[in-house]
Coordinates of C-alpha atoms and ligand atoms in Angstrom, one line a residue:
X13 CA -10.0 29.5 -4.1
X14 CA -12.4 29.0 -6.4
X15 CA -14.6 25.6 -6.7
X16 CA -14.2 23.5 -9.7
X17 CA -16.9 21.1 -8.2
X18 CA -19.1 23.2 -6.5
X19 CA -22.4 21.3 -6.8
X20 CA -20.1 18.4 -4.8
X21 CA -20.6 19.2 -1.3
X22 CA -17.9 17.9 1.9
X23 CA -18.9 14.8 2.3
X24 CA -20.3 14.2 5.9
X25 CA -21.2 11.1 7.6
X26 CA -25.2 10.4 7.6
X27 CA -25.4 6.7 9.2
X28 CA -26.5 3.2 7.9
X29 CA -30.1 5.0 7.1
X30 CA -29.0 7.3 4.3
X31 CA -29.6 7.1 1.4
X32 CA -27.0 10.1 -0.1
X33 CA -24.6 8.5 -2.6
X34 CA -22.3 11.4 -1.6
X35 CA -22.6 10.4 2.4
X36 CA -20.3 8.3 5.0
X37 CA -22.9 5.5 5.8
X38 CA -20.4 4.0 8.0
X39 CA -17.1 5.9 8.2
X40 CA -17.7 8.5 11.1
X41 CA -13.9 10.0 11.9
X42 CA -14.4 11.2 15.4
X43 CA -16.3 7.4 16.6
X44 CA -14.2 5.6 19.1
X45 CA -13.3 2.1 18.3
X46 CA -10.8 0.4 20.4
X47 CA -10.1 3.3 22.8
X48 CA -9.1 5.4 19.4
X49 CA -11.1 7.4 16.6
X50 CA -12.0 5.6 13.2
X51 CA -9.8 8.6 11.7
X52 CA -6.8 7.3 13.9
X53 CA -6.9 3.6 12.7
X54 CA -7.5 4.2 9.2
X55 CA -5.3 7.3 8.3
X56 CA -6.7 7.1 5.0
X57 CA -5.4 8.6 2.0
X58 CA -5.6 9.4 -1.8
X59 CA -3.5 8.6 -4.5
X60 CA -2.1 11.2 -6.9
X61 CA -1.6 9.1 -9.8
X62 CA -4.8 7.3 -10.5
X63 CA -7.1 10.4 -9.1
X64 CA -5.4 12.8 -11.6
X65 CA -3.3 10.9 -14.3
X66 CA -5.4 8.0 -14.9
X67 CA -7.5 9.3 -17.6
X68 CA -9.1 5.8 -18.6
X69 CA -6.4 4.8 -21.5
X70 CA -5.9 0.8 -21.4
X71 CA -3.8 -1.4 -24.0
X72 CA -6.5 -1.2 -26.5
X73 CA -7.8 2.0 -26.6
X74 CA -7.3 6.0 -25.4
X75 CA -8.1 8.1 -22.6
X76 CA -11.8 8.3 -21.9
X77 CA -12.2 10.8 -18.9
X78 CA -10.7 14.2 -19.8
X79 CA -11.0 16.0 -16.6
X80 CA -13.1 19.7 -17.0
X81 CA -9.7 21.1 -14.8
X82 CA -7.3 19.0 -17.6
X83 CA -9.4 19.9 -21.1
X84 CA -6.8 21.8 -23.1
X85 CA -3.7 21.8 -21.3
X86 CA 0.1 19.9 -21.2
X87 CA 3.3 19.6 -19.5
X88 CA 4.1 21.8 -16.5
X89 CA 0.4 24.2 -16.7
X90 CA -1.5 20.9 -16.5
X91 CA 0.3 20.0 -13.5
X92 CA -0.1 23.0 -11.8
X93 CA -4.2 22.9 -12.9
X94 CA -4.5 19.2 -11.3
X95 CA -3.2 20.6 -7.6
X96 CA -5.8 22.4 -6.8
X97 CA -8.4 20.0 -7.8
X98 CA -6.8 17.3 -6.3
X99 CA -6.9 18.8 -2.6
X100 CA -10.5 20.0 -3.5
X101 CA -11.5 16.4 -3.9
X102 CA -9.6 15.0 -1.1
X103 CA -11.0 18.1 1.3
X104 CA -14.3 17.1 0.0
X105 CA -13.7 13.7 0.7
X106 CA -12.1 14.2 4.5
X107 CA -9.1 12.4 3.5
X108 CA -6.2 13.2 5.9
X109 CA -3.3 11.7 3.7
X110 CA -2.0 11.7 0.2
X111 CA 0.2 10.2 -1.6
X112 CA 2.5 10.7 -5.2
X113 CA 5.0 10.0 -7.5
X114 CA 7.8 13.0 -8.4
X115 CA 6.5 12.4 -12.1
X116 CA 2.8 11.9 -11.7
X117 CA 2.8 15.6 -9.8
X118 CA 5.4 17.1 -12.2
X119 CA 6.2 16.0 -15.8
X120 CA 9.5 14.2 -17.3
X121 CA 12.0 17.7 -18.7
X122 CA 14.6 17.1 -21.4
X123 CA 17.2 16.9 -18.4
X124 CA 17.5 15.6 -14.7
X125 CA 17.8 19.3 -14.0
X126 CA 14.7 20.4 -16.0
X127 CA 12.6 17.8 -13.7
X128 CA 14.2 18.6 -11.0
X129 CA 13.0 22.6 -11.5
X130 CA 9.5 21.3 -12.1
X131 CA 9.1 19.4 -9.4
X132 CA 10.5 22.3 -7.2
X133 CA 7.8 24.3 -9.2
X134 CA 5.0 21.9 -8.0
X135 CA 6.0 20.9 -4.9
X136 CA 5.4 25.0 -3.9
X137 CA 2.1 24.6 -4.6
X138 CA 1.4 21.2 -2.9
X139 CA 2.8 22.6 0.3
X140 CA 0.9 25.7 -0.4
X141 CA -2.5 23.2 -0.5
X142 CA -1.3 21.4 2.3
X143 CA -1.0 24.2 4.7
X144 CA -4.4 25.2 3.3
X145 CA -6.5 22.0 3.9
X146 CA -4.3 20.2 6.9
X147 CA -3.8 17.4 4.6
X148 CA -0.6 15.5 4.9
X149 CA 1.8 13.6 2.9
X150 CA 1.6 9.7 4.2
X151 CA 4.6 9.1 1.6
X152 CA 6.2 10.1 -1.2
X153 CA 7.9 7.9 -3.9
X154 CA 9.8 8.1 -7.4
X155 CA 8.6 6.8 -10.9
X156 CA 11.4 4.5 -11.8
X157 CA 9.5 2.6 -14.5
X158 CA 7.9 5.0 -16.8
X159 CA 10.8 6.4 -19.0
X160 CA 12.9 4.1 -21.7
X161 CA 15.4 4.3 -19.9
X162 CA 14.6 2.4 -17.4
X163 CA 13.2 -0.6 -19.6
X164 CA 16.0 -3.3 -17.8
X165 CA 15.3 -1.8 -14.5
X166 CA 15.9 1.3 -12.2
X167 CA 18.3 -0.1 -9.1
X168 CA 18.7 -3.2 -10.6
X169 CA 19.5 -2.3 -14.3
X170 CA 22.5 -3.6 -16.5
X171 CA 23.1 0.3 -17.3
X172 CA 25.4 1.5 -14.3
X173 CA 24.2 5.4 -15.5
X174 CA 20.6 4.2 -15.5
X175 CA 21.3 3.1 -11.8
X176 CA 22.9 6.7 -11.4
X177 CA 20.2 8.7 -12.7
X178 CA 17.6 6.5 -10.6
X179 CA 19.9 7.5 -7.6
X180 CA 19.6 11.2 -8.4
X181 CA 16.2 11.2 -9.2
X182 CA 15.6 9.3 -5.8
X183 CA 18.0 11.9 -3.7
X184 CA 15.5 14.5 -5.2
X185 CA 12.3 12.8 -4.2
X186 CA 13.4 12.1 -0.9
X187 CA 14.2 15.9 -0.5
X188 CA 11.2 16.6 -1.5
X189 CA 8.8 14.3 0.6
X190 CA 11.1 15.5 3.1
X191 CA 10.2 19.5 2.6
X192 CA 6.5 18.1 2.2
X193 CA 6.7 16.9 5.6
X194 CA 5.9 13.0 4.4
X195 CA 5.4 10.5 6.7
X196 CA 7.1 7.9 4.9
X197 CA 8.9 6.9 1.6
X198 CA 8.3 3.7 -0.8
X199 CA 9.9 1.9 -3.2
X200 CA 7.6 -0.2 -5.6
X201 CA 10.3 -1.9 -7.8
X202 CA 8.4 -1.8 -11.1
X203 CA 10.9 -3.1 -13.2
X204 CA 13.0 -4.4 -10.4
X205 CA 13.0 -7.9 -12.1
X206 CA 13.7 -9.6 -15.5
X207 CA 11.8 -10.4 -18.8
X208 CA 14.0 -13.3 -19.4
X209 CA 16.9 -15.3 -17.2
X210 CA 18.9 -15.9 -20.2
X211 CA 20.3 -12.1 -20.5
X212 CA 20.2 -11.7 -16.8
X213 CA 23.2 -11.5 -13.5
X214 CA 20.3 -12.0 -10.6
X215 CA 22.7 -12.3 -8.0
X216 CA 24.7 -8.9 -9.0
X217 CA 21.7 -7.0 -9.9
X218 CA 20.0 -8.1 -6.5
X219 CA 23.5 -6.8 -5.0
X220 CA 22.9 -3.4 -6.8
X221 CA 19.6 -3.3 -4.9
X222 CA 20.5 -3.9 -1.9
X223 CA 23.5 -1.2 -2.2
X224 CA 20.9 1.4 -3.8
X225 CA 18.3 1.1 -0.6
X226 CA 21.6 1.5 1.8
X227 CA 22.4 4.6 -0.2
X228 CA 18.8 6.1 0.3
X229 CA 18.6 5.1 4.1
X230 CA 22.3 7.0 4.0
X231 CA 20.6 10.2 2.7
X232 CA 17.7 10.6 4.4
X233 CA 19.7 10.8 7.5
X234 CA 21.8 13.1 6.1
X235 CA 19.1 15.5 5.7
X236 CA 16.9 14.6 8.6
X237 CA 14.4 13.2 7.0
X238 CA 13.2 10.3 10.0
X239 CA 10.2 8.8 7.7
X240 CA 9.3 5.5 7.2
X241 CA 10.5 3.3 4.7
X242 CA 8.9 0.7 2.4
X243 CA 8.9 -1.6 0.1
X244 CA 5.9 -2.4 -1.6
X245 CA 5.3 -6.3 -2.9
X246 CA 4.6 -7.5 -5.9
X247 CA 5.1 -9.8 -8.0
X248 CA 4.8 -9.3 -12.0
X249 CA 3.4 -7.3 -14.3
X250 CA 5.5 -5.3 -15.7
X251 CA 7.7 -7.7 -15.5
X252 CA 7.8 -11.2 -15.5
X253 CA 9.3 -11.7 -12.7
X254 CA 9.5 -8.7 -9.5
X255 CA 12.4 -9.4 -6.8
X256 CA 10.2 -8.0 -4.6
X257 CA 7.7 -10.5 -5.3
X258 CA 5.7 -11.0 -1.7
X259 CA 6.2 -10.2 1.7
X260 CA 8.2 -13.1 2.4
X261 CA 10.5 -12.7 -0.5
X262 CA 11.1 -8.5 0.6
X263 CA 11.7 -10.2 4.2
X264 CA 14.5 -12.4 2.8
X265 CA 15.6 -9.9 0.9
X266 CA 15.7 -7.2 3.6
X267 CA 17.1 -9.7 5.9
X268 CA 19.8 -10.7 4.2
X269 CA 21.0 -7.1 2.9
X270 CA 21.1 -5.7 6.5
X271 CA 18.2 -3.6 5.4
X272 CA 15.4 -5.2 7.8
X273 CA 16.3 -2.3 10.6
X274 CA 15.4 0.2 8.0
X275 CA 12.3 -1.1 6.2
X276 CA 8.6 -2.1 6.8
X277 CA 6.4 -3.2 3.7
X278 CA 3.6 -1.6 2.2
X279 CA 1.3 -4.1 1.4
X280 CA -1.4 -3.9 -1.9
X281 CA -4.3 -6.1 -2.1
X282 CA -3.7 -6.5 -5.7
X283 CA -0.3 -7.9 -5.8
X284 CA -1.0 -10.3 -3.4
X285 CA -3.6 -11.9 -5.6
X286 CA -0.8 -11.6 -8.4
X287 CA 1.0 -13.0 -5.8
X288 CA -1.0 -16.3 -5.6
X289 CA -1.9 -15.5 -1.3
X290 CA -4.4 -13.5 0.2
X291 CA -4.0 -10.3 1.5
X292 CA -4.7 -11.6 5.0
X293 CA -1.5 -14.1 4.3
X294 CA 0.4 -11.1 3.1
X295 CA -0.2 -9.2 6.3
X296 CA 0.6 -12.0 8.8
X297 CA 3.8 -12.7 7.4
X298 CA 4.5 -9.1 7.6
X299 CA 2.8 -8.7 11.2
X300 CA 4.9 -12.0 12.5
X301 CA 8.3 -10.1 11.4
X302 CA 7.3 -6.6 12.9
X303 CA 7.3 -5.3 9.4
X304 CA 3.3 -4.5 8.9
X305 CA 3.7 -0.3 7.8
X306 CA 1.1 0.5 5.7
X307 CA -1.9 -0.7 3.2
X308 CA -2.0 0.1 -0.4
X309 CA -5.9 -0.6 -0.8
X310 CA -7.3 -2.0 -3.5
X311 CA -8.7 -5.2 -5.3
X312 CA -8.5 -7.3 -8.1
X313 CA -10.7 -9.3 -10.1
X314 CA -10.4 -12.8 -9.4
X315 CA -11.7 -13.8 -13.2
X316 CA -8.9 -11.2 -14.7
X317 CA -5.4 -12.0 -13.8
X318 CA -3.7 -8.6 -14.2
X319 CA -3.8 -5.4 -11.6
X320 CA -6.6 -3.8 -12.3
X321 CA -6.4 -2.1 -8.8
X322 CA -10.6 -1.6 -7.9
X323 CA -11.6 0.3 -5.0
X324 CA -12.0 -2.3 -2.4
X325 CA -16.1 -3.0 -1.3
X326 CA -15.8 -6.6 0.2
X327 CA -16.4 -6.7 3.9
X328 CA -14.5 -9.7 4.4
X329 CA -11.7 -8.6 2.5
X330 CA -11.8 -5.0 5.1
X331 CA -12.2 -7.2 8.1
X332 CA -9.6 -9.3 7.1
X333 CA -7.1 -6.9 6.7
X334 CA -8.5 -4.8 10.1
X335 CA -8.0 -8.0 12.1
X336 CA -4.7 -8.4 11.2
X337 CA -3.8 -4.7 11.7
X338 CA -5.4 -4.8 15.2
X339 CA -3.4 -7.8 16.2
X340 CA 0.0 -5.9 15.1
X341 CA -0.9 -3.3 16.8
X342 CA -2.5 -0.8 14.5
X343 CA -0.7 1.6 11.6
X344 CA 1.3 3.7 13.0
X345 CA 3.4 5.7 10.4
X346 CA 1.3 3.8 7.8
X347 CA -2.2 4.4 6.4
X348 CA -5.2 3.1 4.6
X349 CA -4.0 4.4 1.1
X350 CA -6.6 4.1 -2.3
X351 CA -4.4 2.5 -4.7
X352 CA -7.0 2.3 -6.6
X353 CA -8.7 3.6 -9.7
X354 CA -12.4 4.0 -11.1
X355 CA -13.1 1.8 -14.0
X356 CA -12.2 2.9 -17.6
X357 CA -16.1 3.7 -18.3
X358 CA -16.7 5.6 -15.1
X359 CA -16.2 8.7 -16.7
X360 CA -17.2 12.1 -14.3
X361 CA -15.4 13.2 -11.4
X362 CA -18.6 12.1 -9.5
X363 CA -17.6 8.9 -10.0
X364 CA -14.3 9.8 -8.1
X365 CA -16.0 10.5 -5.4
X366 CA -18.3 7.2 -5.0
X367 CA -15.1 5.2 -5.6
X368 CA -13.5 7.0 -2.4
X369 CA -16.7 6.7 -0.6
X370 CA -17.5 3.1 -0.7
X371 CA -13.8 2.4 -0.3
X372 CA -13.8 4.3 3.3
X373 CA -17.0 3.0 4.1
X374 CA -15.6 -0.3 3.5
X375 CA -12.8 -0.3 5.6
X376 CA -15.1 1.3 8.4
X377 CA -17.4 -1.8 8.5
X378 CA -14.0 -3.9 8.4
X379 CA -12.9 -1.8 11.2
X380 CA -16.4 -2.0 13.3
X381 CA -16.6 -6.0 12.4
X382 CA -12.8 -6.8 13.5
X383 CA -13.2 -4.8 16.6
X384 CA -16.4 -6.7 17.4
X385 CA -14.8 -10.1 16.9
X386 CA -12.3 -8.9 19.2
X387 CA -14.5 -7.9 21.9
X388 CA -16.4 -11.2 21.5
X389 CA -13.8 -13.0 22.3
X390 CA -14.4 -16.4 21.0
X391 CA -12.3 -16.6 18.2
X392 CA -9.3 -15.8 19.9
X393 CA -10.5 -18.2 22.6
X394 CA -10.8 -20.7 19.8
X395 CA -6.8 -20.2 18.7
X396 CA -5.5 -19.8 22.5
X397 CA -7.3 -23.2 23.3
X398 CA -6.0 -24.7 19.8
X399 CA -2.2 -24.3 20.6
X400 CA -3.2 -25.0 24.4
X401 CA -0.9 -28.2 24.6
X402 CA 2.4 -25.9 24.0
X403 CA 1.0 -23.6 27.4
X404 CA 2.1 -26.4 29.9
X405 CA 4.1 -30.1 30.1
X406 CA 6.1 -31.0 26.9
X407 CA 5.2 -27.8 24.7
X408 CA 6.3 -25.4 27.5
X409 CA 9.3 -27.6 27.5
X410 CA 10.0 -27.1 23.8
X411 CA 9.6 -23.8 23.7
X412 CA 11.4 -23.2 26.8
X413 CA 14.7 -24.9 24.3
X414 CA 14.9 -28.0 27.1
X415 CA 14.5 -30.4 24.7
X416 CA 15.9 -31.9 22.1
X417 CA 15.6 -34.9 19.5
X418 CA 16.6 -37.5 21.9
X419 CA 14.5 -36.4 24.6
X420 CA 11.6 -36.4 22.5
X421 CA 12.4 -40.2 21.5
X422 CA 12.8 -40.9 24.7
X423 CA 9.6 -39.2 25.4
X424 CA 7.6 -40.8 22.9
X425 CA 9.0 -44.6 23.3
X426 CA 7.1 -44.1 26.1
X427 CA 4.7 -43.2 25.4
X428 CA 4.1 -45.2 22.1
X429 CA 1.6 -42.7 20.7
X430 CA 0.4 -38.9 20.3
X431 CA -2.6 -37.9 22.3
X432 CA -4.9 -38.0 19.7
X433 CA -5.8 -34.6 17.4
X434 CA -8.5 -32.6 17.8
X435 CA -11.0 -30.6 15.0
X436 CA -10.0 -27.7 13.2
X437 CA -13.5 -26.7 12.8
X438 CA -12.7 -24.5 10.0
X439 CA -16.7 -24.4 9.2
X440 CA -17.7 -23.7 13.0
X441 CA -15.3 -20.5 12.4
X442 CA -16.8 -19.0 9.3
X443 CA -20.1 -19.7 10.5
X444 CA -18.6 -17.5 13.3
X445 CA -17.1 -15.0 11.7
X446 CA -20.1 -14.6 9.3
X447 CA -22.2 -13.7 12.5
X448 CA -20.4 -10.5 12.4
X449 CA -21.1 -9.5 8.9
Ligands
LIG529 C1 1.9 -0.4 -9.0 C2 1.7 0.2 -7.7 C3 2.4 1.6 -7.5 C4 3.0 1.8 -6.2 C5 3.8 3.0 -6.1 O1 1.2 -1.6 -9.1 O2 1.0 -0.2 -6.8 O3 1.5 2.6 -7.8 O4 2.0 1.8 -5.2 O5 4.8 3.1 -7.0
LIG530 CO1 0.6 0.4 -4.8

């Protein structure tokens, strides 16, 4: 195969020292952290869509990056051109994972059956790359949003034959993550929502949703395909309002559609800003209800309230979202995946390259600094000893279910007062926690 980046070398890691732009400072793969390589706990991977679509284009004004593999070419030969360079940039970057849409990879035909062919066409030659380079599919997902006729919604549209071709276009994808070997599927409701209340049946297009997930859980047994599912939270933009607006509301919502069995959520750092929690608070909820899967990793702009989806740098944001994995357990099916994009004026494909980079090393530092907090101890101490009045006496008692209202009265008559509180010494803990920066 020939190189379209030659003078962009694998990039290796060189150690806190370096000073290479295109070097690993901190992610190292085969280091052991917690009994398990840096590779293992991260499972990082790289998006299709912003890596080879986004060309720069925002609301105001055109594509800036043209591609040197894209210059001159449409429809189905650009697709084939981007496959190559895509696994050439995600080789060179060690990732071990990908992820797509079934439009980003192949382009919209005049008919379900002309997209269908192309995707066929394209997804030969991922598999082809794949089998190449080792890298595997961490999930695979359909673009539900793009196209007009989806503008009320895919699943949860007013149009029962939208809802029909979403279902046919979703039987395909999952067929084809399938073949792909993906480790997972996802379903980020784009237009899962509603511009306005006044034109809009939540409660029957809610039911619509809840019926279209059953169908694909249906059909991926039927074909054997024994990924993971997700949804993916957020909560606006495109539309006003997303049903699946945080973790909390896809837990209700999973929950009460008999769905929960089926589903874990695949959280984006974005969204939960959107959202209006952290990403921390996003992963606890999902780690308290054994639904943490995977990461989409990004961030926003605090000063800019849209998803502008930045590779993530901030170490406390990394450790953050490591801790919280630890605690659950670590990603299993799941992965750290780069839902993220370079800036509209970061133009060369270098610039790909120092986006992944920083992201990885990112999360490695997060990794290291969560792990280290662990092995310290202290603030787990600090939380153990904080809830210690529940371990023994009347805590034990209510947890245990021996008491009840009137026992507690009783109790407290008494007793005629609490024992008195104690500090939360919020500063005392990110004094802490900044030790390990
Ligand atoms: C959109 C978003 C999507 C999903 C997959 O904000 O995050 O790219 O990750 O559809
Ligand atoms: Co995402």
């Amino acid at each position: 195969m020939s190189e379209l980046l030659p003078h962009i070398r694998p990039v290796t890691y060189e150690g806190p020292k370096s000073k290479n732009p295109f070097a690993f400072k901190h992610y190292n793969p085969g280091e052991i952290v917690e009994g398990k390589t840096m590779a293992a706990h991260l499972r990082f991977s790289i998006v299709y869509w912003h890596t080879m679509c986004g060309q720069g284009a925002d609301m105001f004004g055109g594509p800036t990056a043209i591609r040197p593999w894209d210059a001159g070419l449409s429809g189905l030969d650009l697709a084939k051109a981007r496959v190559p360079a895509f696994f050439e940039i995600a080789e060179k970057l060690g990732m071990p994972y990908y992820a797509f849409h079934d439009r980003d990879v192949a382009p919209h035909g005049q008919t379900l059956r002309e997209s269908n062919a192309w995707l066929d066409t394209i997804t030969a030659l991922l598999k082809e790359q794949q089998q190449r380079t080792g890298i595997k599919l961490l999930w695979g997902t359909a673009q539900l949003f793009v196209h007009p006729r989806y503008m009320h919604g895919a699943a949860t549209s007013c149009n029962a034959e939208t809802f029909a071709f979403a279902a046919a276009q979703v039987k395909k994808a999952l067929e084809v993550t399938h073949e792909l070997g993906g480790e997972g599927y996802t379903f980020w409701g784009g237009r899962e929502g509603y511009s306005t209340l006044w034109n809009t049946d939540m409660k029957r297009e809610l039911d619509h949703l809840g019926r279209f997930l059953h169908m694909a859980v249906d059909y991926a047994k039927s074909i054997g395909f024994k990924g993971q599912f997700y949804i993916e939270p957020k909560p606006k933009e495109p539309t006003k309002h997303q049903y699946d607006s945080d973790a909390a509301a896809c837990l209700n919502f999973l929950r009460e559609y008999d769905l929960l069995p089926h589903f874990k959520l695949n959280l984006e750092t974005n969204h939960a800003t959107l959202a209006g929690h952290s990403m921390q608070h996003e992963m606890e909820v999902a780690g308290a209800a054994n639904a943490l899967g995977s990461m989409d990793a990004n961030t926003g702009d605090l000063l800019l309230g849209w998803d502008t989806d930045q590779f993530p740098t901030d170490i406390y944001l990394t450790t953050q979202c490591m801790l919280s994995t630890l605690k659950y357990g670590g990603l299993t099916t799941g992965g750290v995946n780069f839902d993220s994009k370079v800036r509209r004026e970061s133009i060369d494909p270098e610039d790909l390259f120092h986006a992944h980079i920083g992201g990885m090393d990112a999360f490695a530092r997060g990794l290291k600094i969560a792990a280290a907090i662990r092995a310290d101890g202290r603030l787990a101490d600090f939380v153990k000893n904080r809830y210690a009045s529940w371990d023994s006496g009347i805590g034990a008692s209510i947890e245990a279910g021996r008491e009840s209202f009137a026992s507690l009265e009783k109790l407290m008559l008494e007793k005629g007062e609490a024992v008195a509180c104690q500090s939360g010494r919020q500063e005392f803990l990110e004094n802490l926690i900044n030790e390990f920066i």
